[in-house]
Each structure stands twice: as structure tokens, then as C-alpha cells.
Amino acid sequence: MDWRTDADYAFCEHLDLDGWAWQFLRREPAYRADYAEFIGVWRQLEAAYGAPPKRDFFKWKQDPRAWRSEAEIAGCGSEVCPGENDQVLIECWMGAKWGFRKFLLDPAIPMPEELSWREFAIEVEVAELRNSSTCALRPDKLALSFDLSLPLPAQLEAAKRQLIAARQLYARTAGPPPRNAREGAAIWRRWLRLLDALEAGETLHNIGPELELDQPEREAAAAINMRGGGYRRLLMLHQAPLFTSS
């Protein structure tokens, strides 16, 4: 596949949000390294105790290679598979780390027959402003203040209007953030080509004109962030919005 040839990325026309997330993740070097480690251990265990479903699971579980420390997984919470003595089976550990319900997929697979992602919760952060005279928020963040001593319904309705107005302003000044695969397809397709170009050893000086990038450094940073963890945000777009501006 040649990053300079847009036709080589025609497969993108058939991607849903799950597929887009996979395309970015499979390009992540850390994921590739983890998969190589995982499949190496897995094959050693299969050679020693047999392959599922005929493996000797009792002996399999006695092997230290089959386990990883639950404490090593950041931000997995209750999604971590049940383990023993704060240890998790390596397939569950790796799956939780990268967001799969099942164990890792080979990054060499362009289009898996099935993708089984974990659900990623959308959380609302509490902005702590009491001890700070200034609040440095990212451009895509908005902090609202609520009076906890007053009824919430009227405040939530006002917050809704504020959020809609703020999103519209952000869309006009920073470009509308994609809300689904249709809106994001052109951007994400360009980022895949950019990532492939970087992997091929090309410089942004050469990539920028070829892909018609106005801000090559900014887009490269966004694409690298997407493959490193931003793909999880794509999966959150599955959830229907509570309200829209229409």
C-alpha cells in the first residue's frame, strides 16, 4: 500500500467506527510490541499445555507466564477480567490494556472479521477552581459552575444552552469535530496515509504538500495521538447524543 496513492485507501469507504479505531490501533508501535510479546508467550503456553479448548487449563494456570499484575493496567476499573491474587490472565490483561473484550488481534490483519471492543465510559470531570485564580482549559473543554444549594433542573437546562452555543463556536473556530464515521472519514483517511508515510521514513516536509496539509505538525500530532489512545474516542461516538442544536 502506497501512502501517496489515495486509491490504495479505498477500503476506508467501508469502515464503521469500530473499523476506524482498529486501523489506527494496528499502526501503534506500542500495540505491535505488546502483541508480539503476547503471542510469543501464548504459543509457549500452547506448546506446553495444549491449545484451547483442549488445553490442560489447571497446569496452564500454574505457569507464571500466564499471568500479569492487575496493578499494571491503568484505568481499566471493573472492566478487568476476574483473576487470582491480584493477577490477571495475560489474554485478559492485554485485552483490557488496549480495549478489547477478547485477547489481542494481530496488527497484520487489515480487516478483522470481528471486532469486540470494551465499552468506554464518557465521564464528566469536576473542575476544581476554588484554589486557583485561573483555569487553563483545552480549547475543546468547557467548565460550568452550578449552585448546589439551588434546584438542578433549571441549571441543567441553562447548561444545555451554554454547551450547544460553545460547541457551535468551537466548530466555527477550530473546525467541527466529527460526530460519526461519515463526518470523520476524510480526516481519518488522511491521517492513516500520514501515519503510513511517517512509518515509511518520510519527513513532514515531503508529506505536507503530497497530502495538502495546511498544518503538517498539528495533523501529525493528532494522527499519532489517535493511534496511541484517541481511537477510544471514536468508539465513544457510538453513543447517541442527549441533545443536539437542531
PDB file of C-alpha atoms in Angstrom:
ATOM      1  CA  MET A   1       0.000   0.000   0.000  1.00  0.00           C
ATOM      2  CA  ASP A   2       1.475   3.324  -1.106  1.00  0.00           C
ATOM      3  CA  TRP A   3       0.621   6.301   1.117  1.00  0.00           C
ATOM      4  CA  ARG A   4       0.900   8.597  -1.924  1.00  0.00           C
ATOM      5  CA  THR A   5      -1.896   6.747  -3.734  1.00  0.00           C
ATOM      6  CA  ASP A   6      -5.303   7.636  -2.335  1.00  0.00           C
ATOM      7  CA  ALA A   7      -6.906   4.746  -4.228  1.00  0.00           C
ATOM      8  CA  ASP A   8      -4.932   2.329  -2.057  1.00  0.00           C
ATOM      9  CA  TYR A   9      -7.073   3.518   0.841  1.00  0.00           C
ATOM     10  CA  ALA A  10     -10.394   2.820  -0.839  1.00  0.00           C
ATOM     11  CA  PHE A  11     -11.114   0.297   1.932  1.00  0.00           C
ATOM     12  CA  CYS A  12     -11.752   3.294   4.194  1.00  0.00           C
ATOM     13  CA  GLU A  13     -15.056   3.861   2.402  1.00  0.00           C
ATOM     14  CA  HIS A  14     -16.436   0.743   4.094  1.00  0.00           C
ATOM     15  CA  LEU A  15     -15.189   1.377   7.645  1.00  0.00           C
ATOM     16  CA  ASP A  16     -17.520   1.931  10.575  1.00  0.00           C
ATOM     17  CA  LEU A  17     -16.350   3.429  13.866  1.00  0.00           C
ATOM     18  CA  ASP A  18     -15.067   0.046  15.052  1.00  0.00           C
ATOM     19  CA  GLY A  19     -13.084  -0.349  11.858  1.00  0.00           C
ATOM     20  CA  TRP A  20     -11.586   3.129  12.046  1.00  0.00           C
ATOM     21  CA  ALA A  21     -10.479   2.501  15.627  1.00  0.00           C
ATOM     22  CA  TRP A  22      -8.758  -0.714  14.523  1.00  0.00           C
ATOM     23  CA  GLN A  23      -6.981   0.979  11.613  1.00  0.00           C
ATOM     24  CA  PHE A  24      -5.407   3.491  13.980  1.00  0.00           C
ATOM     25  CA  LEU A  25      -4.588   0.984  16.722  1.00  0.00           C
ATOM     26  CA  ARG A  26      -2.905  -1.503  14.378  1.00  0.00           C
ATOM     27  CA  ARG A  27      -0.477   1.274  13.415  1.00  0.00           C
ATOM     28  CA  GLU A  28       0.545   1.934  17.038  1.00  0.00           C
ATOM     29  CA  PRO A  29       4.132   0.717  17.700  1.00  0.00           C
ATOM     30  CA  ALA A  30       3.429   0.001  21.371  1.00  0.00           C
ATOM     31  CA  TYR A  31       0.461  -2.177  20.406  1.00  0.00           C
ATOM     32  CA  ARG A  32       2.558  -4.093  17.907  1.00  0.00           C
ATOM     33  CA  ALA A  33       5.211  -4.685  20.570  1.00  0.00           C
ATOM     34  CA  ASP A  34       2.599  -5.885  23.062  1.00  0.00           C
ATOM     35  CA  TYR A  35       1.078  -8.239  20.517  1.00  0.00           C
ATOM     36  CA  ALA A  36       4.480  -9.714  19.711  1.00  0.00           C
ATOM     37  CA  GLU A  37       5.107 -10.286  23.426  1.00  0.00           C
ATOM     38  CA  PHE A  38       1.627 -11.716  23.972  1.00  0.00           C
ATOM     39  CA  ILE A  39       1.604 -14.137  21.033  1.00  0.00           C
ATOM     40  CA  GLY A  40       5.099 -15.346  21.919  1.00  0.00           C
ATOM     41  CA  VAL A  41       4.009 -16.235  25.463  1.00  0.00           C
ATOM     42  CA  TRP A  42       0.723 -17.700  24.210  1.00  0.00           C
ATOM     43  CA  ARG A  43       2.466 -20.050  21.792  1.00  0.00           C
ATOM     44  CA  GLN A  44       4.873 -21.182  24.509  1.00  0.00           C
ATOM     45  CA  LEU A  45       1.925 -21.987  26.779  1.00  0.00           C
ATOM     46  CA  GLU A  46       0.126 -23.843  23.991  1.00  0.00           C
ATOM     47  CA  ALA A  47       3.244 -25.868  23.269  1.00  0.00           C
ATOM     48  CA  ALA A  48       3.474 -26.840  26.938  1.00  0.00           C
ATOM     49  CA  TYR A  49      -0.183 -27.426  27.822  1.00  0.00           C
ATOM     50  CA  GLY A  50      -2.122 -27.725  24.570  1.00  0.00           C
ATOM     51  CA  ALA A  51      -4.302 -25.267  22.662  1.00  0.00           C
ATOM     52  CA  PRO A  52      -7.799 -24.233  23.797  1.00  0.00           C
ATOM     53  CA  PRO A  53     -10.268 -25.816  24.158  1.00  0.00           C
ATOM     54  CA  LYS A  54      -8.234 -28.982  24.782  1.00  0.00           C
ATOM     55  CA  ARG A  55      -5.507 -27.378  26.866  1.00  0.00           C
ATOM     56  CA  ASP A  56      -4.698 -28.548  30.385  1.00  0.00           C
ATOM     57  CA  PHE A  57      -6.001 -25.377  31.966  1.00  0.00           C
ATOM     58  CA  PHE A  58      -5.100 -26.474  35.507  1.00  0.00           C
ATOM     59  CA  LYS A  59      -1.396 -26.725  34.608  1.00  0.00           C
ATOM     60  CA  TRP A  60      -1.697 -23.643  32.365  1.00  0.00           C
ATOM     61  CA  LYS A  61      -2.796 -21.567  35.368  1.00  0.00           C
ATOM     62  CA  GLN A  62       0.130 -22.788  37.437  1.00  0.00           C
ATOM     63  CA  ASP A  63       2.599 -21.255  34.993  1.00  0.00           C
ATOM     64  CA  PRO A  64       3.714 -17.699  35.979  1.00  0.00           C
ATOM     65  CA  ARG A  65       3.952 -16.794  32.297  1.00  0.00           C
ATOM     66  CA  ALA A  66       0.150 -16.996  32.054  1.00  0.00           C
ATOM     67  CA  TRP A  67      -0.379 -14.090  34.439  1.00  0.00           C
ATOM     68  CA  ARG A  68       0.231 -10.342  34.662  1.00  0.00           C
ATOM     69  CA  SER A  69      -0.269  -7.997  37.591  1.00  0.00           C
ATOM     70  CA  GLU A  70      -3.648  -6.262  37.632  1.00  0.00           C
ATOM     71  CA  ALA A  71      -1.982  -3.203  39.162  1.00  0.00           C
ATOM     72  CA  GLU A  72      -0.051  -2.619  35.928  1.00  0.00           C
ATOM     73  CA  ILE A  73      -3.210  -1.783  33.979  1.00  0.00           C
ATOM     74  CA  ALA A  74      -4.114   1.875  34.317  1.00  0.00           C
ATOM     75  CA  GLY A  75      -7.735   2.956  34.070  1.00  0.00           C
ATOM     76  CA  CYS A  76      -9.376  -0.417  33.499  1.00  0.00           C
ATOM     77  CA  GLY A  77     -11.544  -0.422  36.628  1.00  0.00           C
ATOM     78  CA  SER A  78     -14.268  -3.047  36.752  1.00  0.00           C
ATOM     79  CA  GLU A  79     -13.606  -3.985  33.125  1.00  0.00           C
ATOM     80  CA  VAL A  80     -10.666  -6.149  34.195  1.00  0.00           C
ATOM     81  CA  CYS A  81     -11.455  -9.848  33.990  1.00  0.00           C
ATOM     82  CA  PRO A  82     -11.610 -11.657  37.338  1.00  0.00           C
ATOM     83  CA  GLY A  83      -8.217 -13.025  38.322  1.00  0.00           C
ATOM     84  CA  GLU A  84      -6.469 -14.578  41.279  1.00  0.00           C
ATOM     85  CA  ASN A  85      -4.361 -12.888  43.947  1.00  0.00           C
ATOM     86  CA  ASP A  86      -4.309  -9.552  42.072  1.00  0.00           C
ATOM     87  CA  GLN A  87      -3.125 -11.351  38.941  1.00  0.00           C
ATOM     88  CA  VAL A  88      -4.943 -11.431  35.585  1.00  0.00           C
ATOM     89  CA  LEU A  89      -4.540 -13.956  32.773  1.00  0.00           C
ATOM     90  CA  ILE A  90      -2.318 -12.451  30.109  1.00  0.00           C
ATOM     91  CA  GLU A  91      -5.008 -12.518  27.407  1.00  0.00           C
ATOM     92  CA  CYS A  92      -7.429 -10.598  29.655  1.00  0.00           C
ATOM     93  CA  TRP A  93      -4.665  -8.247  30.784  1.00  0.00           C
ATOM     94  CA  MET A  94      -3.660  -7.341  27.247  1.00  0.00           C
ATOM     95  CA  GLY A  95      -7.274  -7.030  26.153  1.00  0.00           C
ATOM     96  CA  ALA A  96      -8.078  -4.646  28.987  1.00  0.00           C
ATOM     97  CA  LYS A  97      -4.972  -2.576  28.288  1.00  0.00           C
ATOM     98  CA  TRP A  98      -5.922  -1.915  24.666  1.00  0.00           C
ATOM     99  CA  GLY A  99      -9.699  -2.015  24.926  1.00  0.00           C
ATOM    100  CA  PHE A 100     -10.665  -5.469  23.656  1.00  0.00           C
ATOM    101  CA  ARG A 101     -13.163  -7.811  25.252  1.00  0.00           C
ATOM    102  CA  LYS A 102     -11.176 -10.692  23.844  1.00  0.00           C
ATOM    103  CA  PHE A 103      -7.426 -11.053  23.540  1.00  0.00           C
ATOM    104  CA  LEU A 104      -5.382  -9.038  21.114  1.00  0.00           C
ATOM    105  CA  LEU A 105      -5.751  -9.174  17.354  1.00  0.00           C
ATOM    106  CA  ASP A 106      -2.775  -9.499  15.069  1.00  0.00           C
ATOM    107  CA  PRO A 107      -1.967  -5.980  13.789  1.00  0.00           C
ATOM    108  CA  ALA A 108      -1.012  -7.580  10.451  1.00  0.00           C
ATOM    109  CA  ILE A 109      -4.721  -8.275   9.826  1.00  0.00           C
ATOM    110  CA  PRO A 110      -6.050  -5.362   7.729  1.00  0.00           C
ATOM    111  CA  MET A 111      -9.761  -6.060   8.236  1.00  0.00           C
ATOM    112  CA  PRO A 112     -10.687  -8.499  11.035  1.00  0.00           C
ATOM    113  CA  GLU A 113     -13.884 -10.469  10.608  1.00  0.00           C
ATOM    114  CA  GLU A 114     -14.949  -9.464  14.109  1.00  0.00           C
ATOM    115  CA  LEU A 115     -14.014  -6.658  16.475  1.00  0.00           C
ATOM    116  CA  SER A 116     -15.131  -6.884  20.083  1.00  0.00           C
ATOM    117  CA  TRP A 117     -14.349  -3.636  21.891  1.00  0.00           C
ATOM    118  CA  ARG A 118     -14.970  -2.869  25.521  1.00  0.00           C
ATOM    119  CA  GLU A 119     -17.357  -0.039  26.321  1.00  0.00           C
ATOM    120  CA  PHE A 120     -15.604   3.206  27.175  1.00  0.00           C
ATOM    121  CA  ALA A 121     -17.491   5.393  29.601  1.00  0.00           C
ATOM    122  CA  ILE A 122     -17.912   9.099  28.884  1.00  0.00           C
ATOM    123  CA  GLU A 123     -17.144  10.868  32.131  1.00  0.00           C
ATOM    124  CA  VAL A 124     -17.828  14.436  33.208  1.00  0.00           C
ATOM    125  CA  GLU A 125     -14.907  15.957  35.052  1.00  0.00           C
ATOM    126  CA  VAL A 126     -15.242  18.226  38.064  1.00  0.00           C
ATOM    127  CA  ALA A 127     -13.243  21.407  37.504  1.00  0.00           C
ATOM    128  CA  GLU A 128     -11.701  22.442  40.832  1.00  0.00           C
ATOM    129  CA  LEU A 129     -11.449  26.242  40.766  1.00  0.00           C
ATOM    130  CA  ARG A 130     -11.696  27.156  44.456  1.00  0.00           C
ATOM    131  CA  ASN A 131      -7.947  27.405  44.988  1.00  0.00           C
ATOM    132  CA  SER A 132      -6.991  28.753  41.568  1.00  0.00           C
ATOM    133  CA  SER A 133      -7.310  32.270  40.194  1.00  0.00           C
ATOM    134  CA  THR A 134      -7.040  30.975  36.626  1.00  0.00           C
ATOM    135  CA  CYS A 135      -8.193  27.825  34.907  1.00  0.00           C
ATOM    136  CA  ALA A 136      -6.188  26.617  31.918  1.00  0.00           C
ATOM    137  CA  LEU A 137      -8.591  24.519  29.870  1.00  0.00           C
ATOM    138  CA  ARG A 138      -8.030  22.952  26.471  1.00  0.00           C
ATOM    139  CA  PRO A 139      -9.920  24.683  23.635  1.00  0.00           C
ATOM    140  CA  ASP A 140     -12.277  21.707  23.408  1.00  0.00           C
ATOM    141  CA  LYS A 141     -13.156  21.871  27.112  1.00  0.00           C
ATOM    142  CA  LEU A 142     -15.762  23.989  28.903  1.00  0.00           C
ATOM    143  CA  ALA A 143     -16.156  24.468  32.656  1.00  0.00           C
ATOM    144  CA  LEU A 144     -19.579  25.415  34.014  1.00  0.00           C
ATOM    145  CA  SER A 145     -20.460  26.436  37.542  1.00  0.00           C
ATOM    146  CA  PHE A 146     -23.517  25.043  39.349  1.00  0.00           C
ATOM    147  CA  ASP A 147     -25.038  26.212  42.631  1.00  0.00           C
ATOM    148  CA  LEU A 148     -25.535  23.008  44.614  1.00  0.00           C
ATOM    149  CA  SER A 149     -27.924  24.773  47.012  1.00  0.00           C
ATOM    150  CA  LEU A 150     -30.458  25.511  44.235  1.00  0.00           C
ATOM    151  CA  PRO A 151     -32.654  23.142  42.196  1.00  0.00           C
ATOM    152  CA  LEU A 152     -30.699  21.440  39.408  1.00  0.00           C
ATOM    153  CA  PRO A 153     -33.273  21.083  36.558  1.00  0.00           C
ATOM    154  CA  ALA A 154     -33.291  24.798  35.643  1.00  0.00           C
ATOM    155  CA  GLN A 155     -29.495  24.929  35.892  1.00  0.00           C
ATOM    156  CA  LEU A 156     -29.119  21.867  33.672  1.00  0.00           C
ATOM    157  CA  GLU A 157     -31.392  23.435  31.045  1.00  0.00           C
ATOM    158  CA  ALA A 158     -29.266  26.588  31.090  1.00  0.00           C
ATOM    159  CA  ALA A 159     -26.113  24.468  30.887  1.00  0.00           C
ATOM    160  CA  LYS A 160     -27.555  22.700  27.847  1.00  0.00           C
ATOM    161  CA  ARG A 161     -27.921  26.023  26.033  1.00  0.00           C
ATOM    162  CA  GLN A 162     -24.397  27.022  27.038  1.00  0.00           C
ATOM    163  CA  LEU A 163     -22.949  23.747  25.767  1.00  0.00           C
ATOM    164  CA  ILE A 164     -24.729  23.992  22.410  1.00  0.00           C
ATOM    165  CA  ALA A 165     -23.520  27.576  21.902  1.00  0.00           C
ATOM    166  CA  ALA A 166     -19.975  26.678  22.932  1.00  0.00           C
ATOM    167  CA  ARG A 167     -19.878  23.692  20.568  1.00  0.00           C
ATOM    168  CA  GLN A 168     -21.097  25.844  17.679  1.00  0.00           C
ATOM    169  CA  LEU A 169     -18.408  28.447  18.395  1.00  0.00           C
ATOM    170  CA  TYR A 170     -15.726  25.756  18.642  1.00  0.00           C
ATOM    171  CA  ALA A 171     -16.889  24.298  15.330  1.00  0.00           C
ATOM    172  CA  ARG A 172     -16.572  27.693  13.629  1.00  0.00           C
ATOM    173  CA  THR A 173     -13.127  28.488  15.029  1.00  0.00           C
ATOM    174  CA  ALA A 174     -11.435  25.072  15.228  1.00  0.00           C
ATOM    175  CA  GLY A 175     -13.369  23.073  12.672  1.00  0.00           C
ATOM    176  CA  PRO A 176     -16.367  20.891  13.538  1.00  0.00           C
ATOM    177  CA  PRO A 177     -15.330  17.791  15.498  1.00  0.00           C
ATOM    178  CA  PRO A 178     -16.588  14.669  13.712  1.00  0.00           C
ATOM    179  CA  ARG A 179     -19.689  13.187  15.318  1.00  0.00           C
ATOM    180  CA  ASN A 180     -19.821   9.999  13.255  1.00  0.00           C
ATOM    181  CA  ALA A 181     -17.899   7.976  10.685  1.00  0.00           C
ATOM    182  CA  ARG A 182     -19.388   9.924   7.785  1.00  0.00           C
ATOM    183  CA  GLU A 183     -18.154  13.273   9.084  1.00  0.00           C
ATOM    184  CA  GLY A 184     -14.745  11.981  10.102  1.00  0.00           C
ATOM    185  CA  ALA A 185     -13.942   9.740   7.137  1.00  0.00           C
ATOM    186  CA  ALA A 186     -11.985  12.261   5.052  1.00  0.00           C
ATOM    187  CA  ILE A 187      -9.924  13.440   8.032  1.00  0.00           C
ATOM    188  CA  TRP A 188      -9.177   9.953   9.342  1.00  0.00           C
ATOM    189  CA  ARG A 189      -8.305   8.651   5.881  1.00  0.00           C
ATOM    190  CA  ARG A 190      -5.759  11.452   5.521  1.00  0.00           C
ATOM    191  CA  TRP A 191      -4.322  10.623   8.943  1.00  0.00           C
ATOM    192  CA  LEU A 192      -3.871   6.957   8.035  1.00  0.00           C
ATOM    193  CA  ARG A 193      -1.898   7.974   4.976  1.00  0.00           C
ATOM    194  CA  LEU A 194       0.125  10.381   7.097  1.00  0.00           C
ATOM    195  CA  LEU A 195       0.960   7.663   9.635  1.00  0.00           C
ATOM    196  CA  ASP A 196       1.959   5.260   6.887  1.00  0.00           C
ATOM    197  CA  ALA A 197       4.174   7.935   5.364  1.00  0.00           C
ATOM    198  CA  LEU A 198       5.906   8.548   8.690  1.00  0.00           C
ATOM    199  CA  GLU A 199       6.426   4.815   9.140  1.00  0.00           C
ATOM    200  CA  ALA A 200       7.955   4.684   5.670  1.00  0.00           C
ATOM    201  CA  GLY A 201      10.526   7.225   6.825  1.00  0.00           C
ATOM    202  CA  GLU A 202       9.146  10.270   5.024  1.00  0.00           C
ATOM    203  CA  THR A 203       9.524  13.737   6.528  1.00  0.00           C
ATOM    204  CA  LEU A 204       6.681  16.158   7.138  1.00  0.00           C
ATOM    205  CA  HIS A 205       8.399  18.475   4.657  1.00  0.00           C
ATOM    206  CA  ASN A 206       7.646  15.937   1.925  1.00  0.00           C
ATOM    207  CA  ILE A 207       4.344  14.652   3.316  1.00  0.00           C
ATOM    208  CA  GLY A 208       2.697  18.056   3.701  1.00  0.00           C
ATOM    209  CA  PRO A 209       2.489  19.010   0.006  1.00  0.00           C
ATOM    210  CA  GLU A 210       1.587  15.472  -1.079  1.00  0.00           C
ATOM    211  CA  LEU A 211      -1.391  15.293   1.284  1.00  0.00           C
ATOM    212  CA  GLU A 212      -2.188  19.007   1.026  1.00  0.00           C
ATOM    213  CA  LEU A 213      -1.726  19.602   4.736  1.00  0.00           C
ATOM    214  CA  ASP A 214      -2.021  23.208   5.861  1.00  0.00           C
ATOM    215  CA  GLN A 215      -0.549  22.396   9.280  1.00  0.00           C
ATOM    216  CA  PRO A 216       1.563  19.227   8.939  1.00  0.00           C
ATOM    217  CA  GLU A 217       2.912  19.277  12.518  1.00  0.00           C
ATOM    218  CA  ARG A 218      -0.535  19.697  14.014  1.00  0.00           C
ATOM    219  CA  GLU A 219      -2.082  16.952  11.897  1.00  0.00           C
ATOM    220  CA  ALA A 220       0.816  14.595  12.563  1.00  0.00           C
ATOM    221  CA  ALA A 221       0.414  15.121  16.312  1.00  0.00           C
ATOM    222  CA  ALA A 222      -3.325  14.472  16.042  1.00  0.00           C
ATOM    223  CA  ALA A 223      -2.798  11.295  14.000  1.00  0.00           C
ATOM    224  CA  ILE A 224      -0.171   9.959  16.407  1.00  0.00           C
ATOM    225  CA  ASN A 225      -2.471  10.703  19.337  1.00  0.00           C
ATOM    226  CA  MET A 226      -5.310   8.877  17.583  1.00  0.00           C
ATOM    227  CA  ARG A 227      -3.312   5.666  17.168  1.00  0.00           C
ATOM    228  CA  GLY A 228      -1.950   5.853  20.727  1.00  0.00           C
ATOM    229  CA  GLY A 229      -5.286   6.096  22.517  1.00  0.00           C
ATOM    230  CA  GLY A 230      -7.505   8.557  20.712  1.00  0.00           C
ATOM    231  CA  TYR A 231      -9.141   5.664  18.872  1.00  0.00           C
ATOM    232  CA  ARG A 232     -11.100   5.094  22.072  1.00  0.00           C
ATOM    233  CA  ARG A 233     -12.869   8.411  21.489  1.00  0.00           C
ATOM    234  CA  LEU A 234     -14.103   7.089  18.147  1.00  0.00           C
ATOM    235  CA  LEU A 235     -15.772   4.198  19.958  1.00  0.00           C
ATOM    236  CA  MET A 236     -17.493   6.647  22.309  1.00  0.00           C
ATOM    237  CA  LEU A 237     -19.226   8.196  19.295  1.00  0.00           C
ATOM    238  CA  HIS A 238     -21.418   5.076  19.176  1.00  0.00           C
ATOM    239  CA  GLN A 239     -23.433   6.623  21.984  1.00  0.00           C
ATOM    240  CA  ALA A 240     -26.315   8.809  20.834  1.00  0.00           C
ATOM    241  CA  PRO A 241     -26.154  12.459  21.999  1.00  0.00           C
ATOM    242  CA  LEU A 242     -28.510  13.569  24.757  1.00  0.00           C
ATOM    243  CA  PHE A 243     -29.310  16.712  22.804  1.00  0.00           C
ATOM    244  CA  THR A 244     -28.383  18.489  19.577  1.00  0.00           C
ATOM    245  CA  SER A 245     -28.520  22.036  18.344  1.00  0.00           C
ATOM    246  CA  SER A 246     -31.314  21.251  15.899  1.00  0.00           C
TER     247      SER A 246
END
